[in-house]
Amino acid sequence: MTNICYLVGTAGSGKTMLTSSLQQYLITKGASLTTVNLDPAVQYIPYKADIDIRDYIDYDRLVDEYKLGPNGAMIAAADLIADYIAEIREDIEELGESSAVVLVDTPGQMELFAYRNSGLKISESFPKDTSFLTFLFDSSLVSQISGFISISLLATSVQIRLNLPVTHVITKVDLLKPHQVDDIIAWREDPYEAIEELYGMTREFSARAGQIIEGMSEIPLIPVSALSGEGLELLSAQISRVFVAGEDWSI
Amino acid sequence: MTNICYLVGTAGSGKTMLTSSLQQYLITKGASLTTVNLDPAVQYIPYKADIDIRDYIDYDRLVDEYKLGPNGAMIAAADLIADYIAEIREDIEELGESSAVVLVDTPGQMELFAYRNSGLKISESFPKDTSFLTFLFDSSLVSQISGFISISLLATSVQIRLNLPVTHVITKVDLLKPHQVDDIIAWREDPYEAIEELYGMTREFSARAGQIIEGMSEIPLIPVSALSGEGLELLSAQISRVFVAGEDWSI
């Protein structure tokens, strides 16, 4: 069985840093894990990738050979992932079989993974009941109510698109004051009052957006800091609950 | 007065091609317009940009001088836009004053414009009542119901984030069969039945997503093809209705 956790979030939300910190944390806890880099355009990753899409796709060659600009090359590189699905699946199955969890760090620009075809194809090539998404709420965006609602709808959009269960994390909480984290958690529990303060939305629309957010109350929301390590224990416990309740590394 | 229309949509949805076709169409109709390229990382644009962010931000220099990879350089370039807001605003006001409309082609990777700070700062630097978004529904994504719901929620997310009125267009309809366009329009009018066919969503969640989509029924949805010109007349009429009802170029 291959248990897969995809880390997904907007550009700069901290996917790669969280992958790195989570990897270190899980190794310290004695977990067996496989770490995958799925970003063909990344230059430096601060963790050891057991499987690396860059072994199959050479971004710089795409730029040179096809004279593509960065936008076109990034789209082409992300789309090319679909051509290597069989290889990637084989790699993941081979290493993942003996791992408690496979951490998958997805492309930096989220829309290339979530809204083009290769991300869907990758996620569909593994059983749904042993895969889930960790969606990153970038603290610099969600500390304001309009950003929070916007990213909540985005998370829902990605969840529907990839059709997988999800856990939410707030990243880089070391940059927030404690009351800001409390605010975000309070908005999720009762979004209506906060939404009403937003300029420019009709009452009907606010109510609908509120319902979507209220409907998220069952989804765990874990504040984490890849820098200080805050929240990694909770996130690790959540991964453990999803996949291997009761294993040693589950705190 | 400066009337601004931002073209926004996921990577590859056809923003630049639509900007180009719309520019040609409007010029043919005798409209006075200003066209702005806000993508610092684009290499080739098929239209004449009256204002071009690349005159201020040199993507290749960022790559060379700061040794950034493509992900980092794109984020840095998009974030740098915020440093030139005063200049960009001045340019737009100067040319836009005598134009019926200012078309703004936004960065290729939508999340860099919509979910980082510079997009919000640009949109906030002009009055809200003379700005609006044209959000592009990529036909290759929205011809399936899960993609349609997902992109509808994404459009709502971006609308809330940038806090501007919106018009929706389905792009590249030359790639769809007529019944596929009809399906998309039907899903919008009555999303519930289609949503029920989706695997893996609770009844409650489906109902909530349905309500959001039903709530969009007041937003125009225009099928367009930048290639064949289909729908440009309707889109142009919609821009005209928003800004300058009754002008000559308004068909």
Coordinates of C-alpha atoms in Angstrom, one line a residue:
Chain A
M1 CA 0.0 0.0 0.0
T2 CA 1.3 3.4 -0.9
N3 CA 0.1 6.3 1.4
I4 CA 0.5 9.6 -0.4
C5 CA 0.4 13.1 1.0
Y6 CA 0.5 15.9 -1.6
L7 CA 1.6 19.4 -0.4
V8 CA -0.3 22.0 -2.4
G9 CA -0.6 25.8 -2.1
T10 CA 0.0 29.0 -4.0
A11 CA 3.4 30.2 -5.1
G12 CA 5.5 31.2 -2.1
S13 CA 3.1 29.6 0.5
G14 CA 6.0 27.4 1.7
K15 CA 5.5 23.9 0.2
T16 CA 9.2 23.1 -0.2
M17 CA 10.2 24.4 3.2
L18 CA 7.3 22.5 4.9
T19 CA 8.3 19.3 2.9
S20 CA 11.9 19.7 4.2
S21 CA 10.9 20.3 7.9
L22 CA 8.3 17.6 7.9
Q23 CA 10.8 15.2 6.4
Q24 CA 13.3 15.9 9.1
Y25 CA 10.7 15.7 11.8
L26 CA 9.3 12.4 10.6
I27 CA 12.8 10.9 10.3
T28 CA 13.6 12.0 13.9
K29 CA 10.4 10.2 14.9
G30 CA 11.6 7.0 13.2
A31 CA 9.1 7.1 10.4
S32 CA 10.0 5.4 7.1
L33 CA 9.2 7.8 4.4
T34 CA 9.7 8.6 0.7
T35 CA 10.0 12.2 -0.4
V36 CA 9.2 13.3 -4.0
N37 CA 10.0 16.5 -5.8
L38 CA 7.4 17.0 -8.6
D39 CA 8.6 20.5 -9.6
P40 CA 10.6 20.3 -12.8
A41 CA 11.5 24.0 -12.6
V42 CA 12.9 24.2 -9.1
Q43 CA 16.6 24.9 -8.8
Y44 CA 17.4 24.2 -5.2
I45 CA 15.6 22.0 -2.7
P46 CA 16.6 21.9 0.9
Y47 CA 15.7 18.3 1.4
K48 CA 16.9 14.9 0.0
A49 CA 14.4 13.9 -2.7
D50 CA 14.2 10.1 -3.1
I51 CA 12.3 10.6 -6.4
D52 CA 12.9 13.8 -8.4
I53 CA 11.0 14.8 -11.5
R54 CA 14.1 16.6 -12.7
D55 CA 15.7 13.2 -13.4
Y56 CA 13.1 13.0 -16.2
I57 CA 12.4 16.6 -17.2
D58 CA 15.2 19.1 -17.9
Y59 CA 13.7 22.6 -17.6
D60 CA 16.9 24.3 -18.9
R61 CA 16.9 22.1 -22.0
L62 CA 13.3 23.0 -22.7
V63 CA 14.2 26.7 -22.6
D64 CA 17.3 26.3 -24.8
E65 CA 16.0 23.8 -27.3
Y66 CA 12.5 25.1 -27.9
K67 CA 13.4 28.8 -27.3
L68 CA 10.6 29.1 -24.7
G69 CA 10.2 32.0 -22.3
P70 CA 9.8 31.2 -18.6
N71 CA 6.0 31.1 -18.8
G72 CA 5.9 28.8 -21.7
A73 CA 8.7 26.6 -20.4
M74 CA 7.0 26.2 -17.0
I75 CA 3.7 25.2 -18.6
A76 CA 5.5 22.8 -21.0
A77 CA 7.6 21.3 -18.1
A78 CA 4.5 20.8 -15.9
D79 CA 2.5 19.3 -18.8
L80 CA 5.4 17.0 -19.6
I81 CA 5.0 15.3 -16.2
A82 CA 2.0 13.6 -17.8
D83 CA 4.4 11.8 -20.2
Y84 CA 6.3 10.2 -17.3
I85 CA 3.4 9.1 -15.2
A86 CA 4.2 5.4 -15.7
E87 CA 7.8 5.9 -14.5
I88 CA 6.9 8.2 -11.6
R89 CA 4.2 5.7 -10.5
E90 CA 6.6 2.9 -10.6
D91 CA 9.2 4.8 -8.6
I92 CA 6.7 5.8 -6.0
E93 CA 5.2 2.3 -5.7
E94 CA 8.6 0.7 -5.4
L95 CA 9.8 3.0 -2.6
G96 CA 6.4 3.8 -1.2
E97 CA 5.5 0.2 -0.5
S98 CA 7.9 0.0 2.4
S99 CA 7.3 3.6 3.6
A100 CA 4.7 4.8 6.1
V101 CA 4.1 7.8 3.9
V102 CA 5.1 9.4 0.6
L103 CA 5.5 13.2 0.8
V104 CA 5.0 14.9 -2.6
D105 CA 6.2 18.4 -3.0
T106 CA 4.2 19.8 -5.9
P107 CA 5.2 22.5 -8.5
G108 CA 5.9 26.0 -7.1
Q109 CA 3.1 27.6 -9.2
M110 CA 0.1 25.8 -7.9
E111 CA -2.1 26.3 -10.9
L112 CA 0.3 24.3 -13.0
F113 CA -0.4 21.3 -10.8
A114 CA -4.0 21.9 -9.9
Y115 CA -5.5 23.3 -13.1
R116 CA -3.6 21.6 -15.9
N117 CA -3.8 17.9 -16.7
S118 CA -0.7 16.4 -15.2
G119 CA -1.6 16.9 -11.6
L120 CA -5.0 15.3 -12.0
K121 CA -3.3 12.4 -13.9
I122 CA -0.8 11.8 -11.2
S123 CA -3.4 11.9 -8.4
E124 CA -5.7 9.6 -10.4
S125 CA -2.9 7.0 -10.9
F126 CA -3.1 6.1 -7.2
P127 CA -6.0 4.8 -5.1
K128 CA -8.1 7.6 -3.6
D129 CA -8.4 6.0 -0.2
T130 CA -4.7 6.1 0.4
S131 CA -4.0 9.7 -0.9
F132 CA -4.7 13.1 0.6
L133 CA -3.9 16.8 0.1
T134 CA -2.3 19.1 2.6
F135 CA -3.4 22.5 1.5
L136 CA -1.2 25.4 2.6
F137 CA -2.9 28.6 3.7
D138 CA -0.1 31.2 3.3
S139 CA -0.3 33.3 6.5
S140 CA 0.6 36.5 4.7
L141 CA -2.6 36.1 2.7
V142 CA -5.1 34.7 5.2
S143 CA -4.4 37.1 8.1
Q144 CA -6.9 39.4 6.3
I145 CA -10.5 38.4 6.0
S146 CA -10.8 38.9 2.3
G147 CA -7.6 36.8 1.8
F148 CA -8.9 34.2 4.1
I149 CA -12.2 33.8 2.3
S150 CA -10.5 33.9 -1.0
I151 CA -8.0 31.2 -0.1
S152 CA -10.7 29.1 1.5
L153 CA -12.6 29.0 -1.8
L154 CA -9.4 28.3 -3.6
A155 CA -8.7 25.3 -1.3
T156 CA -12.2 24.1 -2.0
S157 CA -11.7 24.5 -5.8
V158 CA -8.5 22.5 -5.7
Q159 CA -10.1 19.8 -3.5
I160 CA -12.9 19.4 -6.0
R161 CA -10.5 19.5 -9.0
L162 CA -8.2 16.7 -7.6
N163 CA -11.1 15.0 -5.7
L164 CA -9.1 14.0 -2.7
P165 CA -9.6 14.4 1.1
V166 CA -7.8 17.4 2.5
T167 CA -6.1 18.8 5.6
H168 CA -5.5 22.5 5.9
V169 CA -2.4 24.1 7.4
I170 CA -1.6 27.8 8.0
T171 CA 2.1 28.2 7.1
K172 CA 4.8 30.6 8.4
V173 CA 2.9 31.2 11.7
D174 CA 6.1 32.5 13.1
L175 CA 5.3 35.7 11.1
L176 CA 1.9 36.1 12.8
K177 CA 1.0 37.4 16.2
P178 CA -0.8 34.9 18.4
H179 CA -4.1 36.9 18.2
Q180 CA -3.9 36.7 14.3
V181 CA -3.9 32.9 14.4
D182 CA -6.8 33.0 16.8
D183 CA -8.7 35.4 14.4
I184 CA -8.3 33.0 11.5
I185 CA -9.5 30.0 13.6
A186 CA -12.5 32.2 14.8
W187 CA -13.3 33.2 11.2
R188 CA -13.5 29.6 10.2
E189 CA -15.9 28.7 13.0
D190 CA -18.1 31.7 12.5
P191 CA -17.4 33.4 9.1
Y192 CA -20.6 35.4 8.9
E193 CA -19.8 38.4 11.1
A194 CA -16.3 38.8 9.5
I195 CA -17.7 38.5 6.0
E196 CA -20.2 41.2 6.6
E197 CA -17.4 43.7 7.2
L198 CA -16.2 43.1 3.6
Y199 CA -16.9 45.8 1.2
G200 CA -18.8 45.2 -2.0
M201 CA -20.5 41.9 -1.6
T202 CA -24.2 41.4 -1.6
R203 CA -25.8 39.9 1.4
E204 CA -26.8 36.8 -0.6
F205 CA -23.3 36.2 -1.8
S206 CA -21.8 36.7 1.6
A207 CA -24.2 34.1 3.0
R208 CA -23.2 31.6 0.4
A209 CA -19.5 32.2 0.9
G210 CA -20.1 31.8 4.6
Q211 CA -21.8 28.5 4.1
I212 CA -18.9 27.1 2.1
I213 CA -16.5 28.1 4.9
E214 CA -18.8 26.9 7.6
G215 CA -18.8 23.6 5.7
M216 CA -15.1 23.3 6.2
S217 CA -15.4 23.0 10.0
E218 CA -14.8 19.3 9.8
I219 CA -11.5 19.8 8.0
P220 CA -8.5 20.0 10.4
L221 CA -6.7 23.4 10.4
I222 CA -3.2 23.2 11.7
P223 CA -1.0 26.3 12.3
V224 CA 2.6 25.4 11.4
S225 CA 6.1 27.0 11.1
A226 CA 8.7 25.2 9.0
L227 CA 11.2 27.5 10.7
S228 CA 10.4 27.0 14.4
G229 CA 8.9 23.5 14.0
E230 CA 5.6 24.6 15.6
G231 CA 2.7 22.4 14.6
L232 CA 4.8 19.7 13.0
E233 CA 3.8 17.3 15.8
L234 CA 0.1 18.0 15.1
L235 CA 0.5 17.7 11.3
S236 CA 2.5 14.5 11.7
A237 CA -0.2 13.1 14.0
Q238 CA -2.8 14.1 11.4
I239 CA -1.0 12.2 8.6
S240 CA -0.6 9.3 11.0
R241 CA -4.4 9.3 11.7
V242 CA -5.2 9.3 8.0
F243 CA -2.8 6.5 7.2
V244 CA -1.4 4.5 10.0
A245 CA -3.2 5.2 13.2
G246 CA -1.2 3.8 16.1
E247 CA 2.3 3.6 14.5
D248 CA 5.2 4.6 16.6
W249 CA 6.0 7.8 14.9
S250 CA 2.5 9.1 15.4
I251 CA 3.5 10.9 18.6
Chain B
M1 CA -11.7 58.9 -16.2
T2 CA -9.8 55.7 -16.7
N3 CA -11.9 52.6 -17.5
I4 CA -9.9 49.5 -16.8
C5 CA -10.6 45.9 -17.9
Y6 CA -8.2 43.3 -16.4
L7 CA -8.0 40.0 -18.2
V8 CA -7.4 37.3 -15.5
G9 CA -7.3 33.5 -15.8
T10 CA -5.2 30.4 -15.1
A11 CA -1.9 29.8 -16.9
G12 CA -2.6 28.9 -20.5
S13 CA -6.2 30.0 -20.4
G14 CA -5.6 32.5 -23.3
K15 CA -5.3 35.9 -21.7
T16 CA -2.6 37.2 -24.1
M17 CA -4.3 35.8 -27.2
L18 CA -7.7 37.3 -26.1
T19 CA -6.0 40.7 -25.3
S20 CA -4.6 40.6 -28.9
S21 CA -7.8 39.7 -30.6
L22 CA -9.9 42.1 -28.5
Q23 CA -7.5 44.9 -29.3
Q24 CA -7.8 44.3 -33.0
Y25 CA -11.5 44.0 -32.8
L26 CA -11.9 47.2 -30.9
I27 CA -9.5 49.2 -33.1
T28 CA -11.6 48.0 -36.1
K29 CA -14.7 49.3 -34.4
G30 CA -13.0 52.7 -34.0
A31 CA -12.6 52.5 -30.2
S32 CA -9.8 54.4 -28.6
L33 CA -8.0 52.1 -26.3
T34 CA -4.8 51.6 -24.3
T35 CA -3.3 48.1 -24.0
V36 CA -1.1 47.2 -21.1
N37 CA 1.2 44.2 -20.6
L38 CA 1.6 43.5 -16.9
D39 CA 3.6 40.3 -17.3
P40 CA 7.3 40.9 -16.6
A41 CA 8.3 37.4 -17.6
V42 CA 6.6 37.1 -21.0
Q43 CA 8.9 36.9 -23.9
Y44 CA 6.7 37.5 -26.9
I45 CA 3.3 39.3 -27.1
P46 CA 1.3 39.3 -30.3
Y47 CA -0.1 42.8 -29.7
K48 CA 1.3 46.3 -29.4
A49 CA 1.5 47.2 -25.8
D50 CA 1.1 50.9 -25.2
I51 CA 2.4 50.3 -21.6
D52 CA 4.7 47.5 -20.9
I53 CA 5.9 46.4 -17.4
R54 CA 9.0 45.0 -19.1
D55 CA 10.2 48.6 -19.5
Y56 CA 10.5 48.7 -15.7
I57 CA 11.3 45.1 -14.8
D58 CA 14.0 43.0 -16.5
Y59 CA 13.2 39.4 -15.8
D60 CA 16.5 38.1 -17.4
R61 CA 18.5 40.5 -15.2
L62 CA 16.8 39.2 -12.1
V63 CA 17.8 35.6 -13.1
D64 CA 21.4 36.6 -13.9
E65 CA 22.1 39.0 -11.1
Y66 CA 20.4 37.3 -8.2
K67 CA 21.0 33.7 -9.5
L68 CA 17.3 32.9 -9.2
G69 CA 15.6 29.9 -10.6
P70 CA 12.5 30.3 -12.7
N71 CA 10.1 29.9 -9.8
G72 CA 11.9 32.4 -7.6
A73 CA 12.5 34.9 -10.5
M74 CA 8.8 34.8 -11.4
I75 CA 7.7 35.5 -7.9
A76 CA 10.4 38.3 -7.5
A77 CA 9.4 39.8 -10.9
A78 CA 5.7 39.8 -10.0
D79 CA 6.3 41.2 -6.6
L80 CA 8.5 43.9 -8.0
I81 CA 5.5 45.3 -9.9
A82 CA 4.5 46.8 -6.5
D83 CA 7.6 49.0 -6.6
Y84 CA 6.5 50.6 -9.9
I85 CA 2.9 51.2 -9.0
A86 CA 3.3 55.0 -9.1
E87 CA 4.9 54.9 -12.6
I88 CA 2.4 52.4 -13.9
R89 CA -0.6 54.4 -12.6
E90 CA 0.8 57.6 -14.1
D91 CA 1.3 55.9 -17.5
I92 CA -2.2 54.4 -17.4
E93 CA -3.8 57.6 -16.3
E94 CA -2.0 59.6 -19.0
L95 CA -3.0 57.3 -21.8
G96 CA -6.2 56.0 -20.3
E97 CA -7.7 59.4 -19.9
S98 CA -8.3 59.8 -23.6
S99 CA -9.2 56.1 -24.2
A100 CA -12.6 54.5 -24.0
V101 CA -11.0 51.5 -22.3
V102 CA -7.7 50.3 -20.9
L103 CA -7.1 46.5 -21.5
V104 CA -4.7 45.0 -19.0
D105 CA -3.1 41.6 -19.8
T106 CA -2.1 40.2 -16.4
P107 CA 0.9 37.8 -15.6
G108 CA 0.7 34.3 -17.2
Q109 CA 0.6 32.6 -13.8
M110 CA -2.6 33.9 -12.4
E111 CA -1.7 33.2 -8.8
L112 CA 1.2 35.7 -9.0
F113 CA -1.3 38.5 -9.8
A114 CA -4.3 37.4 -7.8
Y115 CA -2.7 36.0 -4.6
R116 CA 0.4 38.0 -4.1
N117 CA 0.4 41.6 -3.2
S118 CA 1.2 43.5 -6.4
G119 CA -2.1 42.6 -8.2
L120 CA -4.2 43.9 -5.3
K121 CA -2.0 47.0 -5.0
I122 CA -2.4 47.8 -8.8
S123 CA -6.2 47.2 -8.7
E124 CA -6.6 49.3 -5.5
S125 CA -4.8 52.2 -7.1
F126 CA -7.7 52.9 -9.4
P127 CA -11.3 53.7 -8.5
K128 CA -13.4 50.6 -8.1
D129 CA -16.4 51.9 -10.1
T130 CA -14.4 52.2 -13.3
S131 CA -12.5 48.9 -13.1
F132 CA -13.7 45.3 -13.7
L133 CA -12.3 41.8 -14.3
T134 CA -12.8 39.6 -17.3
F135 CA -12.2 36.2 -15.9
L136 CA -11.2 33.5 -18.4
F137 CA -12.7 30.0 -18.1
D138 CA -10.3 27.8 -20.0
S139 CA -12.5 25.6 -22.2
S140 CA -10.2 22.6 -21.8
L141 CA -10.9 22.7 -18.0
V142 CA -14.5 23.7 -17.8
S143 CA -15.9 21.2 -20.3
Q144 CA -16.0 18.7 -17.5
I145 CA -18.2 19.3 -14.5
S146 CA -15.6 18.9 -11.9
G147 CA -13.4 21.4 -13.7
F148 CA -16.3 23.7 -14.2
I149 CA -17.2 23.8 -10.5
S150 CA -13.6 24.1 -9.5
I151 CA -12.9 27.1 -11.9
S152 CA -16.2 28.7 -10.8
L153 CA -15.0 28.7 -7.2
L154 CA -11.6 29.9 -8.3
A155 CA -13.3 32.8 -10.2
T156 CA -15.2 33.7 -7.0
S157 CA -12.0 33.5 -5.0
V158 CA -10.3 35.9 -7.3
Q159 CA -13.3 38.2 -7.4
I160 CA -13.3 38.4 -3.6
R161 CA -9.5 38.8 -3.4
L162 CA -9.4 41.7 -5.9
N163 CA -12.9 43.0 -4.9
L164 CA -14.0 44.1 -8.4
P165 CA -17.0 43.4 -10.6
V166 CA -16.5 40.5 -13.0
T167 CA -17.5 39.2 -16.4
H168 CA -16.9 35.6 -17.3
V169 CA -15.8 34.3 -20.6
I170 CA -15.2 30.8 -21.9
T171 CA -12.1 30.9 -24.0
K172 CA -11.0 28.8 -27.0
V173 CA -14.5 27.7 -27.8
D174 CA -13.3 26.7 -31.3
L175 CA -11.9 23.6 -29.5
L176 CA -15.4 22.7 -28.1
K177 CA -18.3 21.1 -29.8
P178 CA -21.5 23.2 -29.7
H179 CA -23.2 20.8 -27.3
Q180 CA -20.3 21.2 -24.9
V181 CA -20.8 25.0 -24.7
D182 CA -24.5 24.4 -24.1
D183 CA -23.7 22.0 -21.3
I184 CA -21.5 24.6 -19.6
I185 CA -24.3 27.2 -19.8
A186 CA -26.8 24.6 -18.6
W187 CA -24.6 23.7 -15.6
R188 CA -24.5 27.3 -14.6
E189 CA -28.2 27.7 -14.7
D190 CA -28.9 24.5 -12.8
P191 CA -25.7 23.2 -11.2
Y192 CA -27.4 20.7 -8.7
E193 CA -28.1 17.8 -11.0
A194 CA -24.6 17.8 -12.5
I195 CA -22.9 18.2 -9.1
E196 CA -24.7 15.2 -7.8
E197 CA -22.9 13.1 -10.4
L198 CA -19.6 14.0 -8.9
Y199 CA -17.9 11.3 -6.9
G200 CA -16.8 11.9 -3.4
M201 CA -18.7 15.0 -2.2
T202 CA -21.2 15.0 0.6
R203 CA -24.7 16.1 -0.1
E204 CA -24.2 19.1 2.1
F205 CA -21.1 20.2 0.4
S206 CA -22.6 19.7 -3.1
A207 CA -25.5 21.9 -2.1
R208 CA -23.2 24.7 -1.0
A209 CA -21.1 24.6 -4.1
G210 CA -24.3 24.6 -6.1
Q211 CA -25.5 27.7 -4.3
I212 CA -22.3 29.5 -5.1
I213 CA -22.6 28.7 -8.8
E214 CA -26.3 29.5 -8.8
G215 CA -25.4 32.9 -7.3
M216 CA -23.3 33.6 -10.4
S217 CA -26.3 33.6 -12.7
E218 CA -26.3 37.4 -12.8
I219 CA -22.7 37.4 -14.1
P220 CA -22.5 37.4 -17.9
L221 CA -20.9 34.3 -19.4
I222 CA -19.6 34.8 -22.9
P223 CA -18.1 32.1 -25.1
V224 CA -15.2 33.5 -27.1
S225 CA -12.6 32.3 -29.6
A226 CA -9.5 34.6 -30.0
L227 CA -8.8 32.5 -33.1
S228 CA -12.1 32.7 -35.0
G229 CA -13.3 36.0 -33.4
E230 CA -16.5 34.3 -32.1
G231 CA -17.9 36.2 -29.1
L232 CA -15.7 39.3 -29.4
E233 CA -18.7 41.3 -30.5
L234 CA -20.6 40.2 -27.3
L235 CA -17.6 40.8 -25.1
S236 CA -17.0 44.2 -26.6
A237 CA -20.6 45.1 -26.1
Q238 CA -20.3 44.0 -22.4
I239 CA -17.2 46.2 -21.9
S240 CA -19.1 49.0 -23.5
R241 CA -22.1 48.4 -21.3
V242 CA -19.9 48.6 -18.2
F243 CA -18.1 51.7 -19.2
V244 CA -19.5 53.8 -22.0
A245 CA -23.0 52.6 -22.9
G246 CA -24.0 54.1 -26.2
E247 CA -20.6 54.8 -27.7
D248 CA -20.0 54.1 -31.4
W249 CA -17.8 51.1 -30.9
S250 CA -20.3 49.4 -28.7
I251 CA -21.9 47.6 -31.8

